[in-house]
PDB file of C-alpha atoms (C1' of nucleotides) in Angstrom:
ATOM      1  CA  MET A   1    -157.794  87.286  26.094  1.00 56.00           C
ATOM      2  CA  ARG A   2    -158.242  90.868  27.796  1.00 65.00           C
ATOM      3  CA  SER A   3    -159.584  91.238  31.416  1.00 80.00           C
ATOM      4  CA  ARG A   4    -161.264  94.140  33.856  1.00 92.00           C
ATOM      5  CA  PRO A   5    -158.522  96.140  35.673  1.00 97.00           C
ATOM      6  CA  LEU A   6    -158.047  94.420  39.324  1.00 98.00           C
ATOM      7  CA  GLY A   7    -160.103  96.747  41.858  1.00 98.00           C
ATOM      8  CA  ALA A   8    -159.700  97.822  45.111  1.00 98.00           C
ATOM      9  CA  ALA A   9    -160.817  94.359  46.828  1.00 98.00           C
ATOM     10  CA  PHE A  10    -157.994  93.230  45.574  1.00 98.00           C
ATOM     11  CA  TYR A  11    -155.131  95.718  46.398  1.00 98.00           C
ATOM     12  CA  ARG A  12    -157.102  96.264  49.832  1.00 98.00           C
ATOM     13  CA  ARG A  13    -155.636  92.947  51.506  1.00 98.00           C
ATOM     14  CA  PRO A  14    -152.165  92.764  53.176  1.00 97.00           C
ATOM     15  CA  VAL A  15    -149.457  92.969  51.648  1.00 98.00           C
ATOM     16  CA  LEU A  16    -148.058  89.098  50.932  1.00 98.00           C
ATOM     17  CA  ALA A  17    -151.353  88.003  49.850  1.00 98.00           C
ATOM     18  CA  VAL A  18    -151.598  90.897  47.047  1.00 98.00           C
ATOM     19  CA  ALA A  19    -147.849  89.993  46.435  1.00 98.00           C
ATOM     20  CA  ARG A  20    -148.640  86.670  45.931  1.00 98.00           C
ATOM     21  CA  ASP A  21    -151.156  86.877  43.478  1.00 98.00           C
ATOM     22  CA  LEU A  22    -149.523  89.288  41.579  1.00 98.00           C
ATOM     23  CA  LEU A  23    -147.334  87.184  40.150  1.00 98.00           C
ATOM     24  CA  GLY A  24    -148.614  85.569  36.702  1.00 97.00           C
ATOM     25  CA  ALA A  25    -150.886  89.013  36.374  1.00 98.00           C
ATOM     26  CA  THR A  26    -150.615  91.072  33.508  1.00 97.00           C
ATOM     27  CA  LEU A  27    -149.265  94.842  34.103  1.00 97.00           C
ATOM     28  CA  CYS A  28    -150.630  97.299  31.730  1.00 97.00           C
ATOM     29  CA  ARG A  29    -149.769 100.774  30.454  1.00 97.00           C
ATOM     30  CA  ARG A  30    -150.914 103.395  27.822  1.00 97.00           C
ATOM     31  CA  LEU A  31    -149.198 105.569  26.927  1.00 96.00           C
ATOM     32  CA  GLY A  32    -149.725 109.316  26.046  1.00 93.00           C
ATOM     33  CA  ASP A  33    -150.304 107.975  21.918  1.00 95.00           C
ATOM     34  CA  GLY A  34    -152.799 105.085  22.763  1.00 95.00           C
ATOM     35  CA  THR A  35    -150.770 102.127  22.479  1.00 94.00           C
ATOM     36  CA  ILE A  36    -150.471  99.573  25.605  1.00 95.00           C
ATOM     37  CA  LEU A  37    -147.656  97.992  27.036  1.00 95.00           C
ATOM     38  CA  ARG A  38    -148.538  94.343  28.913  1.00 95.00           C
ATOM     39  CA  GLY A  39    -146.470  92.149  30.750  1.00 96.00           C
ATOM     40  CA  ARG A  40    -147.251  89.027  32.683  1.00 96.00           C
ATOM     41  CA  LEU A  41    -144.802  90.044  36.126  1.00 97.00           C
ATOM     42  CA  VAL A  42    -142.773  87.688  37.590  1.00 97.00           C
ATOM     43  CA  GLU A  43    -140.439  89.223  39.928  1.00 97.00           C
ATOM     44  CA  VAL A  44    -142.069  91.568  43.144  1.00 98.00           C
ATOM     45  CA  GLU A  45    -141.173  91.979  46.312  1.00 98.00           C
ATOM     46  CA  ALA A  46    -143.490  93.082  49.220  1.00 98.00           C
ATOM     47  CA  TYR A  47    -142.932  96.109  51.629  1.00 97.00           C
ATOM     48  CA  GLY A  48    -145.218  96.616  54.766  1.00 91.00           C
ATOM     49  CA  GLY A  49    -145.322  98.422  57.605  1.00 87.00           C
ATOM     50  CA  GLU A  50    -143.678 101.456  59.878  1.00 92.00           C
ATOM     51  CA  GLU A  51    -141.650  98.488  61.657  1.00 94.00           C
ATOM     52  CA  ASP A  52    -140.461  96.690  58.413  1.00 96.00           C
ATOM     53  CA  LEU A  53    -136.740  97.892  58.730  1.00 94.00           C
ATOM     54  CA  ALA A  54    -136.681  97.616  54.531  1.00 96.00           C
ATOM     55  CA  SER A  55    -139.474  99.681  54.096  1.00 96.00           C
ATOM     56  CA  HIS A  56    -139.421 103.132  52.663  1.00 96.00           C
ATOM     57  CA  ALA A  57    -141.893 103.525  55.092  1.00 96.00           C
ATOM     58  CA  ARG A  58    -139.361 103.094  58.363  1.00 94.00           C
ATOM     59  CA  PHE A  59    -139.381 106.392  59.279  1.00 91.00           C
ATOM     60  CA  GLY A  60    -142.707 107.922  58.882  1.00 94.00           C
ATOM     61  CA  PRO A  61    -144.882 109.593  55.852  1.00 95.00           C
ATOM     62  CA  THR A  62    -142.001 112.052  54.099  1.00 95.00           C
ATOM     63  CA  LYS A  63    -142.812 113.670  50.872  1.00 94.00           C
ATOM     64  CA  ARG A  64    -140.622 110.886  49.048  1.00 96.00           C
ATOM     65  CA  ASN A  65    -143.189 107.908  50.466  1.00 97.00           C
ATOM     66  CA  ARG A  66    -146.509 109.593  51.501  1.00 96.00           C
ATOM     67  CA  ARG A  67    -148.272 107.530  48.795  1.00 97.00           C
ATOM     68  CA  MET A  68    -147.938 104.673  50.747  1.00 97.00           C
ATOM     69  CA  TRP A  69    -150.248 105.924  53.625  1.00 97.00           C
ATOM     70  CA  GLU A  70    -152.949 106.112  51.161  1.00 97.00           C
ATOM     71  CA  PRO A  71    -155.738 103.306  50.483  1.00 98.00           C
ATOM     72  CA  GLY A  72    -154.206 100.109  48.390  1.00 98.00           C
ATOM     73  CA  GLY A  73    -154.692 100.354  44.594  1.00 98.00           C
ATOM     74  CA  LEU A  74    -152.171 103.650  43.697  1.00 98.00           C
ATOM     75  CA  ALA A  75    -148.682 103.760  42.233  1.00 98.00           C
ATOM     76  CA  TYR A  76    -145.626 104.424  44.759  1.00 98.00           C
ATOM     77  CA  VAL A  77    -143.183 105.844  41.807  1.00 98.00           C
ATOM     78  CA  TYR A  78    -139.384 107.059  43.115  1.00 97.00           C
ATOM     79  CA  LEU A  79    -136.145 107.857  42.087  1.00 97.00           C
ATOM     80  CA  VAL A  80    -133.235 105.499  42.994  1.00 96.00           C
ATOM     81  CA  TYR A  81    -128.932 106.296  42.425  1.00 96.00           C
ATOM     82  CA  GLY A  82    -130.270 109.148  40.868  1.00 95.00           C
ATOM     83  CA  MET A  83    -131.166 107.372  37.577  1.00 96.00           C
ATOM     84  CA  HIS A  84    -133.309 104.407  37.765  1.00 97.00           C
ATOM     85  CA  HIS A  85    -137.064 104.779  38.489  1.00 97.00           C
ATOM     86  CA  CYS A  86    -138.858 101.628  40.820  1.00 98.00           C
ATOM     87  CA  LEU A  87    -142.198 101.505  40.209  1.00 98.00           C
ATOM     88  CA  ASN A  88    -144.489  99.734  43.915  1.00 98.00           C
ATOM     89  CA  VAL A  89    -148.209  99.916  44.032  1.00 98.00           C
ATOM     90  CA  VAL A  90    -149.717 100.925  47.112  1.00 98.00           C
ATOM     91  CA  THR A  91    -151.825  97.783  48.991  1.00 98.00           C
ATOM     92  CA  GLY A  92    -153.687  97.832  52.202  1.00 97.00           C
ATOM     93  CA  ALA A  93    -155.771 100.330  54.125  1.00 97.00           C
ATOM     94  CA  ARG A  94    -155.882 103.893  54.247  1.00 97.00           C
ATOM     95  CA  ASP A  95    -152.383 104.231  57.182  1.00 96.00           C
ATOM     96  CA  GLU A  96    -151.524 100.963  56.561  1.00 96.00           C
ATOM     97  CA  PRO A  97    -148.414 101.728  54.564  1.00 97.00           C
ATOM     98  CA  GLN A  98    -147.376  98.622  52.524  1.00 97.00           C
ATOM     99  CA  ALA A  99    -146.075  98.395  49.112  1.00 98.00           C
ATOM    100  CA  ILE A 100    -145.288  96.194  46.158  1.00 98.00           C
ATOM    101  CA  LEU A 101    -141.792  96.231  43.933  1.00 98.00           C
ATOM    102  CA  LEU A 102    -142.393  95.714  40.602  1.00 98.00           C
ATOM    103  CA  ARG A 103    -139.178  93.886  39.828  1.00 97.00           C
ATOM    104  CA  ALA A 104    -139.351  91.916  37.079  1.00 97.00           C
ATOM    105  CA  ALA A 105    -141.980  91.413  33.886  1.00 97.00           C
ATOM    106  CA  GLU A 106    -142.297  89.759  30.206  1.00 94.00           C
ATOM    107  CA  ALA A 107    -142.396  92.572  28.020  1.00 84.00           C
ATOM    108  CA  PRO A 108    -143.975  93.677  25.841  1.00 74.00           C
ATOM    109  CA  ASN A 109    -141.543  92.988  23.064  1.00 70.00           C
ATOM    110  CA  ASP A 110    -140.100  89.897  23.904  1.00 73.00           C
ATOM    111  CA  ALA A 111    -137.130  91.191  25.893  1.00 78.00           C
ATOM    112  CA  PRO A 112    -137.911  90.974  29.883  1.00 86.00           C
ATOM    113  CA  ALA A 113    -137.860  93.943  32.018  1.00 93.00           C
ATOM    114  CA  SER A 114    -135.728  92.096  34.178  1.00 94.00           C
ATOM    115  CA  GLY A 115    -135.002  94.264  37.288  1.00 96.00           C
ATOM    116  CA  PRO A 116    -136.836  97.344  38.641  1.00 97.00           C
ATOM    117  CA  GLY A 117    -134.692  99.838  37.041  1.00 97.00           C
ATOM    118  CA  ARG A 118    -135.360  97.917  33.366  1.00 96.00           C
ATOM    119  CA  LEU A 119    -139.082  97.135  34.277  1.00 97.00           C
ATOM    120  CA  THR A 120    -139.965 100.873  34.655  1.00 97.00           C
ATOM    121  CA  ARG A 121    -137.624 101.803  31.361  1.00 96.00           C
ATOM    122  CA  ALA A 122    -139.742  99.349  29.924  1.00 96.00           C
ATOM    123  CA  PHE A 123    -142.835 100.381  29.968  1.00 97.00           C
ATOM    124  CA  ALA A 124    -142.302 104.053  30.342  1.00 96.00           C
ATOM    125  CA  VAL A 125    -142.800 104.717  33.945  1.00 97.00           C
ATOM    126  CA  ASP A 126    -141.051 108.056  35.533  1.00 96.00           C
ATOM    127  CA  ARG A 127    -142.310 109.958  38.739  1.00 96.00           C
ATOM    128  CA  ALA A 128    -144.847 112.079  36.704  1.00 96.00           C
ATOM    129  CA  LEU A 129    -146.725 108.821  37.702  1.00 97.00           C
ATOM    130  CA  ASP A 130    -146.554 108.771  41.284  1.00 97.00           C
ATOM    131  CA  GLY A 131    -150.303 108.348  42.699  1.00 97.00           C
ATOM    132  CA  ALA A 132    -151.319 107.278  39.895  1.00 98.00           C
ATOM    133  CA  SER A 133    -154.348 105.110  39.950  1.00 98.00           C
ATOM    134  CA  PHE A 134    -154.344 101.139  39.165  1.00 98.00           C
ATOM    135  CA  LEU A 135    -158.285 100.795  39.482  1.00 98.00           C
ATOM    136  CA  HIS A 136    -159.496 102.507  36.426  1.00 97.00           C
ATOM    137  CA  GLY A 137    -157.599 101.552  33.686  1.00 96.00           C
ATOM    138  CA  GLU A 138    -156.046 104.728  32.536  1.00 97.00           C
ATOM    139  CA  ALA A 139    -152.015 104.698  32.678  1.00 97.00           C
ATOM    140  CA  LEU A 140    -151.515 102.225  34.143  1.00 98.00           C
ATOM    141  CA  TRP A 141    -153.340  98.811  35.640  1.00 98.00           C
ATOM    142  CA  VAL A 142    -152.757  95.159  36.698  1.00 98.00           C
ATOM    143  CA  GLU A 143    -155.243  92.373  34.569  1.00 98.00           C
ATOM    144  CA  ALA A 144    -155.551  88.804  35.524  1.00 97.00           C
ATOM    145  CA  ALA A 145    -153.824  86.038  33.831  1.00 96.00           C
ATOM    146  CA  GLU A 146    -153.807  82.501  34.188  1.00 95.00           C
ATOM    147  CA  PRO A 147    -152.670  82.087  37.813  1.00 96.00           C
ATOM    148  CA  ILE A 148    -149.061  80.825  39.038  1.00 98.00           C
ATOM    149  CA  PRO A 149    -149.385  77.540  41.218  1.00 98.00           C
ATOM    150  CA  ASP A 150    -148.090  77.641  43.798  1.00 98.00           C
ATOM    151  CA  ARG A 151    -145.409  75.214  43.009  1.00 98.00           C
ATOM    152  CA  ALA A 152    -143.545  77.465  40.846  1.00 98.00           C
ATOM    153  CA  VAL A 153    -143.301  80.243  43.387  1.00 98.00           C
ATOM    154  CA  VAL A 154    -140.235  80.679  44.653  1.00 96.00           C
ATOM    155  CA  ARG A 155    -140.320  83.179  47.644  1.00 97.00           C
ATOM    156  CA  THR A 156    -136.217  84.553  48.696  1.00 96.00           C
ATOM    157  CA  PRO A 157    -134.928  87.555  50.670  1.00 95.00           C
ATOM    158  CA  ARG A 158    -135.349  91.353  49.500  1.00 96.00           C
ATOM    159  CA  ILE A 159    -132.655  92.414  47.273  1.00 95.00           C
ATOM    160  CA  GLY A 160    -130.774  95.384  48.396  1.00 93.00           C
ATOM    161  CA  VAL A 161    -131.973  95.721  51.821  1.00 94.00           C
ATOM    162  CA  ALA A 162    -128.924  94.279  53.720  1.00 90.00           C
ATOM    163  CA  TYR A 163    -129.610  97.111  55.843  1.00 90.00           C
ATOM    164  CA  ALA A 164    -132.337  96.030  57.385  1.00 91.00           C
ATOM    165  CA  GLY A 165    -131.332  94.083  60.291  1.00 89.00           C
ATOM    166  CA  THR A 166    -133.379  90.748  60.776  1.00 92.00           C
ATOM    167  CA  TRP A 167    -136.091  92.177  58.532  1.00 94.00           C
ATOM    168  CA  ALA A 168    -133.463  91.206  55.546  1.00 94.00           C
ATOM    169  CA  ALA A 169    -134.483  87.937  56.105  1.00 94.00           C
ATOM    170  CA  LYS A 170    -137.725  87.523  55.468  1.00 96.00           C
ATOM    171  CA  ARG A 171    -138.837  85.484  52.270  1.00 96.00           C
ATOM    172  CA  TRP A 172    -140.463  88.807  50.934  1.00 97.00           C
ATOM    173  CA  ARG A 173    -139.352  88.710  47.614  1.00 97.00           C
ATOM    174  CA  PHE A 174    -141.783  86.126  45.188  1.00 98.00           C
ATOM    175  CA  THR A 175    -140.134  85.288  41.883  1.00 97.00           C
ATOM    176  CA  VAL A 176    -141.887  82.313  39.410  1.00 97.00           C
ATOM    177  CA  ARG A 177    -139.898  79.009  38.951  1.00 96.00           C
ATOM    178  CA  GLY A 178    -137.179  78.942  36.671  1.00 93.00           C
ATOM    179  CA  HIS A 179    -138.444  81.807  34.202  1.00 94.00           C
ATOM    180  CA  PRO A 180    -135.780  83.818  32.542  1.00 92.00           C
ATOM    181  CA  ALA A 181    -137.026  86.946  33.184  1.00 93.00           C
ATOM    182  CA  VAL A 182    -136.556  86.877  36.785  1.00 94.00           C
ATOM    183  CA  SER A 183    -133.444  88.771  37.784  1.00 90.00           C
ATOM    184  CA  ARG A 184    -130.634  87.227  39.065  1.00 77.00           C
ATOM    185  CA  GLY A 185    -129.927  89.932  42.373  1.00 73.00           C
ATOM    186  CA  THR A 186    -128.072  89.042  44.543  1.00 66.00           C
ATOM    187  CA  PHE A 187    -129.656  88.878  48.270  1.00 66.00           C
ATOM    188  CA  ARG A 188    -126.874  88.538  51.642  1.00 56.00           C
ATOM    189  CA  LEU A 189    -128.193  88.592  55.236  1.00 53.00           C
TER     190      LEU A 189
ATOM    191  C1'  DG B   1    -127.741 124.919  54.855  1.00 82.86           C
ATOM    192  C1'  DG B   2    -124.162 121.022  54.230  1.00 82.86           C
ATOM    193  C1'  DT B   3    -123.570 116.121  53.405  1.00 82.86           C
ATOM    194  C1'  DG B   4    -123.933 111.493  52.806  1.00 82.86           C
ATOM    195  C1'  DC B   5    -126.366 107.677  50.346  1.00 82.86           C
ATOM    196  C1'  DG B   6    -129.378 104.154  47.972  1.00 82.86           C
ATOM    197  C1'  DA B   7    -135.866  98.581  47.441  1.00 82.86           C
ATOM    198  C1'  DT B   8    -129.988  99.662  40.987  1.00 82.86           C
ATOM    199  C1'  DT B   9    -127.409  98.825  36.846  1.00 82.86           C
ATOM    200  C1'  DG B  10    -124.053  98.781  32.815  1.00 82.86           C
ATOM    201  C1'  DC B  11    -119.150  98.203  31.516  1.00 82.86           C
ATOM    202  C1'  DA B  12    -114.013  97.549  33.041  1.00 82.86           C
TER     203       DA B  12
ATOM    204  C1'  DG C   1    -115.188  95.441  41.128  1.00 82.86           C
ATOM    205  C1'  DC C   2    -116.716 100.570  40.947  1.00 82.86           C
ATOM    206  C1'  DA C   3    -118.455 104.515  38.852  1.00 82.86           C
ATOM    207  C1'  DA C   4    -122.891 107.273  37.304  1.00 82.86           C
ATOM    208  C1'  DT C   5    -126.063 110.502  39.311  1.00 82.86           C
ATOM    209  C1'  DC C   6    -129.350 112.886  42.277  1.00 82.86           C
ATOM    210  C1'  DG C   7    -133.398 113.954  45.459  1.00 82.86           C
ATOM    211  C1'  DC C   8    -134.160 113.895  49.884  1.00 82.86           C
ATOM    212  C1'  DA C   9    -133.711 112.860  54.246  1.00 82.86           C
ATOM    213  C1'  DC C  10    -131.288 113.983  57.926  1.00 82.86           C
ATOM    214  C1'  DC C  11    -128.469 117.328  60.519  1.00 82.86           C
ATOM    215  C1'  DA C  12    -126.981 120.983  62.066  1.00 82.86           C
TER     216       DA C  12
END
DNA sequence: GGTGCGATTGCA
DNA sequence: GCAATCGCACCA
């Protein structure tokens, strides 16, 4: 089943609401040769506001993170550890620096894209897509699919943000209960 | 202009 | 358990 790309009204909402609703939705990626890769999202993490000590936004806008201050509905892509790309979708209104890290999806070729670095590799995403719009079905977009019921949503602390003090404990990681593609990153408080 | 490290992964 | 690997934020 194919549907239209989720639009500005979907992304320009509070980041936790968008993160919850992205679970189960279909991430779509059109390659240069026209090939379309599709896979349902099963794990995402919300990052919200300059006050969120886990977020790249915590030091204010910089060359790397400036996309987060734009209105919701565009990609924020960065390189971590000198080798892995991470794909985020910006949410909220302009000057609300929120974004959602896409951490795992059912990959097109049946190989689970389990973990943010693996997801970007499976969907051929790199920094050339930083700032790309999710709204028009071009290189990158998300389509609504069968919703995940509340009883199947599991929230945990975010992965790899132990440096964030009390913000590390917030359960802003959303996963689909028991789904095999959910990454088994470890979190500690 | 120099330095330290990260929203990770794969291999020992 | 730890190395790989580099853009960039931060300090001087």
